[in-house]
XYZ file of C-alpha atoms in Angstrom:
541
model
C 98.486 -15.084 -33.523
C 97.846 -18.666 -34.723
C 97.131 -19.057 -38.427
C 93.443 -19.918 -38.878
C 93.603 -19.873 -42.671
C 94.640 -23.501 -43.210
C 95.136 -26.869 -41.514
C 93.602 -28.118 -38.287
C 93.355 -24.631 -36.763
C 91.183 -23.520 -39.653
C 88.929 -26.587 -39.370
C 88.461 -26.031 -35.633
C 87.693 -22.350 -36.137
C 85.118 -23.149 -38.836
C 83.228 -25.704 -36.729
C 83.216 -23.255 -33.814
C 81.809 -20.531 -36.024
C 79.067 -22.840 -37.323
C 78.005 -24.016 -33.864
C 77.956 -20.431 -32.615
C 75.659 -19.422 -35.497
C 73.114 -22.257 -35.412
C 71.158 -21.026 -32.372
C 69.016 -24.160 -32.118
C 68.696 -24.769 -28.368
C 65.785 -22.395 -27.768
C 63.899 -23.643 -30.827
C 64.418 -27.283 -29.805
C 63.062 -26.483 -26.338
C 60.033 -24.694 -27.797
C 59.249 -27.639 -30.070
C 59.493 -30.086 -27.171
C 57.284 -27.835 -25.034
C 54.714 -27.649 -27.833
C 54.662 -31.433 -28.338
C 54.268 -32.042 -24.589
C 51.433 -29.475 -24.503
C 49.788 -31.173 -27.464
C 49.980 -34.560 -25.758
C 48.472 -33.072 -22.598
C 45.627 -31.562 -24.628
C 44.914 -34.964 -26.154
C 44.639 -36.345 -22.629
C 42.434 -33.475 -21.410
C 40.004 -33.949 -24.294
C 40.030 -37.769 -24.007
C 41.477 -38.496 -27.443
C 43.183 -41.628 -26.187
C 44.369 -43.393 -29.350
C 45.979 -40.268 -30.759
C 47.547 -39.585 -27.368
C 49.207 -43.008 -27.285
C 50.658 -42.604 -30.780
C 51.758 -39.039 -30.162
C 53.232 -39.983 -26.785
C 55.654 -42.321 -28.557
C 56.717 -39.452 -30.824
C 57.371 -37.220 -27.803
C 59.572 -39.877 -26.214
C 61.580 -40.229 -29.423
C 62.071 -36.453 -29.523
C 63.201 -36.395 -25.884
C 65.759 -39.082 -26.677
C 67.176 -37.130 -29.637
C 67.315 -33.887 -27.659
C 69.028 -35.659 -24.783
C 71.696 -36.952 -27.153
C 72.142 -33.459 -28.617
C 72.523 -31.886 -25.171
C 75.086 -34.510 -24.206
C 77.014 -33.898 -27.431
C 77.081 -30.155 -26.785
C 78.253 -30.641 -23.214
C 81.105 -32.858 -24.401
C 82.086 -30.297 -27.028
C 81.807 -27.392 -24.593
C 83.927 -29.147 -21.964
C 86.586 -29.960 -24.544
C 86.795 -26.324 -25.692
C 86.872 -24.862 -22.190
C 89.516 -27.334 -21.003
C 91.790 -26.525 -23.992
C 91.654 -30.087 -25.289
C 93.709 -30.935 -28.397
C 92.407 -29.465 -31.624
C 91.508 -32.854 -33.068
C 89.376 -33.650 -30.008
C 87.518 -30.349 -30.276
C 87.011 -30.913 -34.000
C 85.694 -34.449 -33.488
C 83.270 -33.455 -30.725
C 82.162 -30.374 -32.643
C 81.222 -32.463 -35.667
C 79.523 -34.963 -33.373
C 77.340 -32.188 -31.956
C 76.474 -30.902 -35.442
C 75.556 -34.486 -36.409
C 73.244 -34.652 -33.386
C 71.581 -31.378 -34.418
C 71.064 -32.631 -37.941
C 69.626 -35.941 -36.744
C 67.169 -34.094 -34.518
C 66.189 -31.832 -37.416
C 65.650 -34.879 -39.628
C 63.338 -36.357 -37.003
C 61.294 -33.197 -36.508
C 61.033 -32.466 -40.234
C 60.086 -36.016 -41.183
C 56.493 -36.189 -42.451
C 56.199 -39.580 -40.708
C 56.892 -38.078 -37.272
C 54.901 -35.877 -34.917
C 51.490 -36.227 -36.570
C 50.771 -32.728 -35.259
C 48.615 -31.556 -38.145
C 46.560 -34.735 -38.041
C 45.870 -34.812 -34.299
C 45.172 -31.071 -34.131
C 42.007 -31.704 -36.135
C 40.617 -33.612 -33.123
C 41.076 -30.657 -30.755
C 38.837 -27.611 -30.251
C 40.071 -24.117 -31.086
C 40.476 -23.206 -27.408
C 43.063 -25.957 -26.809
C 46.453 -24.523 -25.885
C 48.305 -26.381 -28.625
C 45.862 -25.193 -31.294
C 46.258 -21.583 -30.169
C 50.058 -21.749 -30.264
C 50.551 -23.671 -33.489
C 51.779 -20.612 -35.421
C 54.826 -20.334 -33.175
C 55.421 -24.066 -33.535
C 55.326 -23.871 -37.325
C 57.718 -20.916 -37.280
C 60.107 -23.037 -35.205
C 59.796 -25.784 -37.804
C 60.656 -23.282 -40.541
C 63.691 -22.149 -38.589
C 64.940 -25.729 -38.154
C 64.557 -26.398 -41.863
C 66.818 -23.398 -42.399
C 69.297 -24.889 -39.907
C 69.228 -28.142 -41.837
C 70.016 -26.266 -45.079
C 72.852 -24.303 -43.471
C 74.500 -27.442 -42.132
C 74.247 -29.081 -45.565
C 75.774 -25.995 -47.221
C 78.571 -25.866 -44.633
C 79.516 -29.460 -45.338
C 79.393 -28.890 -49.067
C 81.790 -25.941 -48.743
C 84.034 -27.904 -46.361
C 84.441 -30.616 -48.968
C 85.406 -27.984 -51.528
C 86.700 -24.990 -49.564
C 87.942 -23.337 -52.741
C 84.436 -23.042 -54.218
C 83.815 -19.444 -55.270
C 80.789 -18.300 -57.208
C 79.418 -15.082 -58.597
C 76.166 -13.880 -57.033
C 74.144 -10.687 -56.808
C 74.420 -9.383 -53.263
C 71.031 -7.618 -53.230
C 69.141 -10.589 -54.647
C 70.863 -12.996 -52.275
C 70.090 -10.883 -49.224
C 66.415 -10.758 -50.177
C 66.190 -14.535 -50.660
C 68.073 -15.443 -47.492
C 66.160 -12.896 -45.430
C 62.830 -14.228 -46.636
C 63.742 -17.856 -45.992
C 65.719 -17.669 -42.743
C 66.510 -14.293 -41.271
C 63.084 -12.662 -41.058
C 61.623 -15.620 -39.169
C 64.479 -15.452 -36.667
C 63.924 -11.716 -36.128
C 60.176 -12.175 -35.569
C 60.556 -15.029 -33.099
C 63.639 -13.734 -31.268
C 62.175 -10.252 -30.771
C 58.576 -11.421 -30.226
C 57.615 -9.396 -33.327
C 58.848 -6.138 -31.752
C 61.671 -5.585 -34.237
C 61.087 -4.829 -37.912
C 63.569 -5.960 -40.554
C 63.449 -3.410 -43.363
C 65.134 -3.187 -46.759
C 66.066 0.289 -47.875
C 68.081 1.086 -51.021
C 69.148 -2.205 -52.596
C 71.568 -1.637 -55.486
C 72.340 -4.824 -57.454
C 76.024 -5.764 -57.443
C 77.736 -9.026 -58.388
C 80.412 -10.167 -55.939
C 82.598 -13.280 -55.923
C 83.192 -15.672 -53.061
C 81.693 -18.386 -50.896
C 78.015 -17.614 -50.992
C 76.956 -19.572 -47.925
C 79.732 -18.029 -45.853
C 78.543 -14.583 -46.941
C 75.021 -15.478 -45.808
C 76.238 -16.621 -42.398
C 78.214 -13.403 -42.007
C 75.126 -11.311 -42.802
C 73.061 -13.386 -40.381
C 75.603 -12.695 -37.629
C 75.193 -8.966 -38.194
C 71.403 -9.229 -37.952
C 71.586 -11.398 -34.820
C 73.831 -8.818 -33.156
C 71.412 -6.041 -34.128
C 68.413 -7.904 -32.679
C 70.351 -8.627 -29.476
C 71.149 -4.905 -29.183
C 67.408 -4.164 -29.094
C 66.443 -6.891 -26.627
C 65.319 -4.325 -24.052
C 63.380 -2.150 -26.482
C 59.611 -2.020 -26.886
C 60.064 -1.436 -30.620
C 62.876 -1.060 -33.100
C 64.072 -1.686 -36.628
C 66.966 -3.387 -38.380
C 67.551 -1.611 -41.685
C 69.524 -3.293 -44.472
C 70.820 -1.599 -47.616
C 73.323 -2.051 -50.432
C 74.703 0.967 -52.289
C 77.292 1.300 -55.035
C 80.084 3.619 -53.828
C 82.846 3.925 -56.396
C 84.479 0.556 -56.979
C 82.807 -0.977 -53.896
C 79.334 -2.034 -52.894
C 78.511 -0.965 -49.335
C 76.351 -3.350 -47.313
C 74.948 -1.602 -44.240
C 73.091 -3.111 -41.287
C 71.674 -0.448 -38.971
C 69.798 -0.870 -35.677
C 68.083 1.274 -33.033
C 69.795 -0.544 -30.182
C 71.768 0.426 -27.109
C 74.878 1.384 -29.065
C 78.491 0.300 -28.616
C 81.057 2.243 -26.565
C 84.302 3.234 -28.364
C 86.464 0.770 -26.438
C 84.151 -2.099 -27.417
C 84.266 -1.044 -31.087
C 88.053 -1.151 -30.937
C 87.880 -4.617 -29.407
C 85.487 -5.863 -32.112
C 87.787 -4.619 -34.860
C 90.968 -6.030 -33.299
C 92.234 -9.553 -33.915
C 92.014 -11.948 -30.985
C 95.251 -13.547 -29.929
C 93.653 -16.989 -29.973
C 90.301 -18.739 -30.328
C 91.392 -21.584 -28.053
C 89.086 -22.141 -25.088
C 86.453 -19.786 -26.566
C 82.831 -20.733 -27.237
C 81.082 -17.355 -27.073
C 81.868 -13.996 -28.709
C 82.881 -15.649 -31.978
C 80.347 -13.968 -34.245
C 82.292 -10.817 -35.007
C 85.538 -12.716 -35.437
C 83.758 -14.677 -38.156
C 82.468 -11.439 -39.705
C 85.973 -9.948 -39.847
C 87.475 -13.071 -41.374
C 84.724 -13.281 -43.991
C 85.060 -9.618 -44.954
C 88.801 -10.177 -45.384
C 88.157 -13.278 -47.508
C 85.956 -11.196 -49.823
C 88.672 -8.520 -50.035
C 86.529 -5.954 -48.239
C 86.694 -3.404 -45.458
C 84.687 -3.151 -42.233
C 83.576 -0.060 -40.291
C 81.406 0.520 -37.204
C 79.591 3.730 -36.306
C 77.654 3.861 -33.053
C 76.101 6.223 -30.519
C 75.033 5.131 -27.044
C 71.231 4.695 -26.772
C 70.793 5.671 -30.430
C 71.990 2.643 -32.388
C 74.748 1.185 -34.516
C 75.566 1.050 -38.222
C 77.942 -1.619 -39.487
C 79.242 -1.080 -43.011
C 80.944 -3.666 -45.216
C 82.571 -2.335 -48.387
C 83.190 -5.162 -50.825
C 84.685 -5.187 -54.343
C 82.192 -6.019 -57.067
C 82.229 -6.813 -60.783
C 81.293 -3.698 -62.693
C 78.737 -4.034 -65.488
C 78.147 -7.680 -64.547
C 74.477 -8.729 -64.469
C 73.333 -12.175 -63.368
C 70.045 -13.931 -63.928
C 68.517 -15.762 -60.921
C 69.925 -19.269 -60.533
C 66.932 -21.667 -60.300
C 69.157 -24.630 -59.357
C 70.618 -22.825 -56.374
C 67.223 -21.525 -55.314
C 65.623 -24.959 -55.436
C 68.472 -26.373 -53.383
C 68.754 -23.712 -50.673
C 65.298 -22.156 -50.414
C 62.557 -23.180 -48.006
C 59.793 -25.265 -49.598
C 56.399 -23.612 -49.466
C 55.129 -25.871 -46.678
C 57.861 -24.593 -44.339
C 57.104 -20.914 -44.860
C 55.761 -18.935 -41.921
C 51.979 -19.288 -41.697
C 49.285 -17.469 -39.721
C 48.291 -19.164 -36.471
C 44.555 -19.147 -37.053
C 43.425 -18.761 -40.670
C 39.795 -18.444 -39.579
C 40.550 -15.591 -37.175
C 43.326 -13.956 -39.142
C 41.300 -11.671 -41.368
C 41.153 -7.925 -41.022
C 37.518 -7.467 -40.027
C 35.359 -4.690 -41.423
C 35.204 -1.793 -38.981
C 31.686 -2.425 -37.707
C 32.230 -6.177 -37.221
C 35.428 -5.590 -35.297
C 33.746 -2.982 -33.070
C 30.702 -5.100 -32.430
C 32.718 -8.153 -31.435
C 34.934 -6.175 -29.087
C 32.037 -4.265 -27.541
C 30.218 -7.517 -26.829
C 32.943 -8.683 -24.449
C 32.144 -8.407 -20.750
C 33.597 -5.233 -19.215
C 36.412 -5.425 -16.681
C 36.391 -2.802 -13.902
C 39.211 -0.317 -14.280
C 41.856 0.004 -11.587
C 42.720 3.371 -10.022
C 46.180 3.298 -11.613
C 44.820 2.499 -15.086
C 41.459 4.204 -15.326
C 39.721 3.571 -18.617
C 39.102 6.633 -20.761
C 35.431 7.673 -20.701
C 33.285 6.436 -23.554
C 31.001 9.472 -23.656
C 28.790 9.777 -26.709
C 31.417 8.356 -29.056
C 29.909 6.661 -32.091
C 30.434 2.932 -31.406
C 31.378 2.243 -35.004
C 34.353 4.618 -34.646
C 35.210 4.047 -30.971
C 38.681 2.710 -31.780
C 40.495 4.417 -28.909
C 38.064 3.289 -26.227
C 37.918 -0.264 -27.554
C 41.696 -0.581 -27.644
C 42.060 0.549 -24.067
C 39.262 -1.748 -22.897
C 40.878 -4.705 -24.692
C 44.184 -3.875 -22.989
C 42.431 -3.845 -19.607
C 40.633 -7.122 -20.301
C 43.831 -8.925 -21.300
C 44.323 -12.036 -19.190
C 47.966 -12.557 -20.108
C 50.735 -12.449 -17.525
C 51.816 -9.174 -19.132
C 48.563 -7.524 -20.282
C 48.314 -5.899 -23.663
C 46.416 -5.488 -26.899
C 47.599 -5.752 -30.491
C 45.929 -3.780 -33.286
C 46.112 -2.633 -36.911
C 44.459 0.495 -38.251
C 44.071 2.519 -41.454
C 42.558 6.002 -41.852
C 41.701 7.587 -45.200
C 42.523 11.124 -46.318
C 38.892 12.120 -45.651
C 39.300 10.958 -42.031
C 37.391 7.694 -42.380
C 38.518 4.524 -40.566
C 38.812 2.061 -43.442
C 40.285 -0.828 -41.424
C 40.486 -1.612 -37.748
C 41.217 -4.943 -36.093
C 42.542 -5.790 -32.637
C 42.901 -8.556 -30.088
C 43.928 -8.579 -26.417
C 46.886 -10.676 -25.300
C 45.732 -14.000 -23.882
C 47.348 -16.690 -21.788
C 49.582 -18.996 -23.861
C 48.388 -17.358 -27.077
C 51.336 -16.384 -29.216
C 50.265 -14.262 -32.172
C 51.541 -11.337 -34.187
C 50.278 -8.710 -36.633
C 50.592 -11.306 -39.399
C 47.895 -13.332 -37.646
C 45.758 -10.260 -36.989
C 45.699 -8.951 -40.575
C 47.855 -11.122 -42.847
C 46.712 -9.451 -46.069
C 47.556 -5.953 -44.858
C 50.087 -6.334 -42.082
C 52.808 -4.445 -44.005
C 50.409 -1.890 -45.497
C 48.824 -0.418 -42.357
C 49.824 1.128 -39.081
C 50.272 -1.591 -36.496
C 50.515 -1.175 -32.758
C 50.389 -2.561 -29.257
C 49.160 -1.204 -25.952
C 51.203 -2.679 -23.123
C 52.536 -1.804 -19.685
C 55.807 0.041 -19.299
C 58.298 -0.571 -16.497
C 56.103 1.418 -14.074
C 52.948 -0.530 -15.007
C 51.576 2.417 -17.001
C 49.989 1.912 -20.446
C 52.185 2.696 -23.443
C 51.446 2.529 -27.189
C 54.092 1.065 -29.511
C 53.418 2.037 -33.142
C 54.914 0.702 -36.365
C 54.199 2.521 -39.645
C 53.503 0.682 -42.925
C 56.638 -1.147 -44.018
C 56.111 -2.087 -47.660
C 55.646 0.898 -49.990
C 54.281 -1.230 -52.850
C 51.652 -2.914 -50.668
C 50.783 0.422 -49.068
C 50.174 2.063 -52.434
C 48.137 -0.970 -53.540
C 46.041 -0.737 -50.384
C 45.497 2.997 -50.926
C 44.830 2.436 -54.658
C 47.503 4.901 -55.783
C 48.204 4.812 -59.521
C 51.607 3.485 -60.592
C 52.555 6.814 -62.163
C 51.947 8.665 -58.887
C 54.065 6.432 -56.676
C 57.447 7.306 -55.217
C 59.496 7.433 -52.015
C 58.593 11.047 -51.265
C 54.875 10.408 -51.627
C 55.121 7.264 -49.457
C 56.787 9.258 -46.670
C 54.227 12.063 -46.908
C 51.192 9.759 -46.981
C 52.378 7.600 -44.089
C 53.199 10.698 -42.032
C 49.796 12.278 -42.635
C 47.964 9.052 -41.929
C 49.826 8.752 -38.633
C 48.661 12.239 -37.655
C 45.057 11.449 -38.597
C 45.209 8.131 -36.735
C 46.499 9.817 -33.564
C 43.673 12.360 -33.765
C 41.132 9.601 -34.345
C 42.329 7.585 -31.357
C 42.101 10.624 -29.094
C 38.689 11.620 -30.458
C 37.360 8.114 -29.800
C 38.480 7.780 -26.206
C 42.249 7.213 -25.889
C 44.041 9.433 -23.376
C 45.922 12.222 -25.217
C 48.745 11.911 -22.662
C 49.289 8.174 -23.128
C 52.954 7.460 -23.886
C 53.932 6.475 -27.439
C 56.981 4.937 -29.093
C 57.025 5.198 -32.894
C 59.335 2.956 -34.901
C 61.040 4.805 -37.749
C 59.882 8.213 -36.475
C 62.960 9.963 -37.900
C 61.905 8.975 -41.432
C 58.321 10.200 -41.240
C 58.606 12.996 -38.664
C 62.096 14.267 -39.347
C 61.320 17.789 -38.068
C 60.030 16.595 -34.674
C 63.056 15.315 -32.707
C 60.898 14.788 -29.621
C 59.344 11.818 -31.413
C 62.678 10.179 -32.272
C 64.712 7.695 -30.262
C 63.742 5.562 -27.282
C 62.080 8.175 -25.054
C 58.255 8.016 -25.222
C 56.212 11.055 -26.200
C 52.523 11.838 -25.568
C 50.026 10.822 -28.241
C 48.802 14.410 -28.515
C 52.225 15.482 -29.845
C 51.657 13.294 -32.894
C 48.074 14.518 -33.228
C 49.166 18.196 -33.125
C 51.365 17.920 -36.223
C 50.157 19.748 -39.328
C 49.216 17.693 -42.360
C 51.564 17.996 -45.331
C 48.943 19.639 -47.504
C 48.280 22.241 -44.839
C 45.127 22.757 -42.812
C 42.453 25.327 -43.098
């Protein structure tokens, strides 16, 4: 096998790895689509002067994207035709330059004028409704810009090795780059969760470590592309003289022969553009002096474990210089799409607004549950199903968040049907509480039948704050018990207020909260009444 550790072969391999990891094409296309939509809205609403100025910005963006596409095509052709290494290297750097130039244009405060011209448009304009997704794309591209800068810095000094705390670094990088990718790539269907995070100081190229971790998360998200819901769980645990970094998913799993292929060295990287991510992971693990293992079960998920040497008894303080250099500025952080509509409404206000909407006749295949004499202020189940039926999106659905107290009172309920060209998530629906409450969607399954996808509270600290649990009474066991019991009460409440007990349900993280009910685990839906039938932890009279 060729030696990729030094010389021109190493340089070619590194630029291939970087290009494979950047994943910018879809985000570039989304930004162009948004800017074209914005310009069309300016025309529709007769805002002529702003349209002329913004039209020039759109043309400049099209020119940059055209140059980037041409650069990628040249690079791709050179790789596939087994051109000389120096040609591939030259064209690879040219493509990265084109990406960076496009990022500079989009991120420039003097370009786009989006925030300014949006103030001229009404809330129902398509570009106003989709601005959250646009801003998330902007955040992603700022992360791309930082990764390219870090790559070039390491290329100029390939021997640079630093000490850093693996747990702290994973949290920072996930917050700035990875979580936004997971949300956008999975359309908010996949959760990225931190579990046990033991601090451990390791030594090596920090940015390369981050790219390796990002590859693992990208693979996990790809493995769940066909799922209605899922989770990527990340943990670090001290195990003897190693720290074990684990990335687990609920995806389709990997067959044994594929695992063997992933763990086996390729004979050559020549001519290869795709399937480079795991090669990069293996090389990085080796560079850090670690070991790599894969455990997987078909249709159940995969766990990838990296065991890396660490410096015992070494404690580091956060590095403010590094953070200021490689962290997203506040203005590029993910923001809610509509601040005015992104509050969790009080129960009665949410019910009243939803009930005021004009009814849509039910179809024979999706008959609405009867309303009966259900108290309107607690008619959560009926309102959710009606919102699902009224959805005017290409794929109808309804998003919701809900909290039920231990005395069976609905303390928070907010929901919104899917709408045409309206891209929103639970962060937009209830940004203050989106990690502290049960969140869900009602959608159609493959047979056009309604299905509920539930996600339990994700952040234990925020959950305890929301439930006003004293610090001394908090703990992992209590979190699991409270979330489990609230899920049971919520299922009962939804059924009591009009949702069909037989409606199919998928519950993310069911094995954690309902460990004794295997029928609720995995990717096979279960009826809502199964969740409602479970006994509460404290017992029932």
